[in-house]
Amino acid sequence: METINLNIEKALGKGAKEQLLSAAPKAEDAIKTLHKGNGKGNDFLGWLHLPSSISETELSDIEAAAKQLKDRCEIVVAIGIGGSYLGAKAVLEALSNTFIQMQTKQSAPLVLFAGQNIGEDYLYELQHILQNRQFGLINISKSGTTTEPALAFRLLKKQLEDQVGKNEAKNRIIAITDASKGALRKLADKEGYKTFIIPDNVGGRFSVLTPVGLLPIAVAGYDIRQLVKGAVAMENKCGENVPFTENPAAVYAAT
């Protein structure tokens, strides 16, 4: 794995550097509070050690589910709003060719997004694109009742079932939701969908390294193991005992 080192020394004037270093004690106190877990919002600190807590079993399960969709689909629609889709979207945009849709041959399904708005034109055009195409769905919702993704899923689920039948459709729908409660959990259990869990202590904006982000990224053909490996390296680089000037997250927060 290659690493990128960033040296901001020359970007800082003397006054800016002194101001940055003066923020070190406050930044170091904040880091200690985070790692002790005794500050405000401490029930949502699951992201802090998320990269290193991802197990081999979970990675293999995500890869298997991605293969299940890749073997059946040319398009996979990830349904979600806010952090439930933005993390995956950001990673895919960073890693992919801007004009990937114009390439003559793709080695993995095209990942599209729905449920981030209720624009009728967007949904109509998406459904038109999916007509007579082999597609699947990743439905991402903690509750299953958020209006925008619930509406999109209802429409796309019906279209998928109409095109391939209900039995085959359930092999092309994966739900990422609460472990035990909520409308989507109940539906997934009833219909027999493959499911993944959204961790209770990880907010949507920090969920890209959970199945919320890793599954769409894997479906698109990217190596999620390398992504996680890089995230673990950065977790270590931003650890509790790393000096302020060597901790890129602390320096960034202080600037």
mmCIF file with all atom_site columns, C-alpha atoms in Angstrom, residues 11-22:
data_model
loop_
_atom_site.group_PDB
_atom_site.id
_atom_site.type_symbol
_atom_site.label_atom_id
_atom_site.label_alt_id
_atom_site.label_comp_id
_atom_site.label_asym_id
_atom_site.label_entity_id
_atom_site.label_seq_id
_atom_site.pdbx_PDB_ins_code
_atom_site.Cartn_x
_atom_site.Cartn_y
_atom_site.Cartn_z
_atom_site.occupancy
_atom_site.B_iso_or_equiv
_atom_site.pdbx_formal_charge
_atom_site.auth_seq_id
_atom_site.auth_comp_id
_atom_site.auth_asym_id
_atom_site.auth_atom_id
_atom_site.pdbx_PDB_model_num
ATOM 1  C CA . ALA A 1 11 ? 2.012  26.852 3.429  1.00 0.00 ? 11 ALA A CA 1
ATOM 2  C CA . LEU A 1 12 ? 2.156  28.449 6.868  1.00 0.00 ? 12 LEU A CA 1
ATOM 3  C CA . GLY A 1 13 ? 3.552  31.877 7.555  1.00 0.00 ? 13 GLY A CA 1
ATOM 4  C CA . LYS A 1 14 ? 5.273  32.545 10.865 1.00 0.00 ? 14 LYS A CA 1
ATOM 5  C CA . GLY A 1 15 ? 2.129  33.989 12.451 1.00 0.00 ? 15 GLY A CA 1
ATOM 6  C CA . ALA A 1 16 ? -0.076 31.177 11.189 1.00 0.00 ? 16 ALA A CA 1
ATOM 7  C CA . LYS A 1 17 ? 2.348  28.540 12.468 1.00 0.00 ? 17 LYS A CA 1
ATOM 8  C CA . GLU A 1 18 ? 2.472  30.114 15.915 1.00 0.00 ? 18 GLU A CA 1
ATOM 9  C CA . GLN A 1 19 ? -1.308 30.324 15.983 1.00 0.00 ? 19 GLN A CA 1
ATOM 10 C CA . LEU A 1 20 ? -1.556 26.671 14.961 1.00 0.00 ? 20 LEU A CA 1
ATOM 11 C CA . LEU A 1 21 ? 0.850  25.513 17.659 1.00 0.00 ? 21 LEU A CA 1
ATOM 12 C CA . SER A 1 22 ? -0.998 27.561 20.269 1.00 0.00 ? 22 SER A CA 1
#
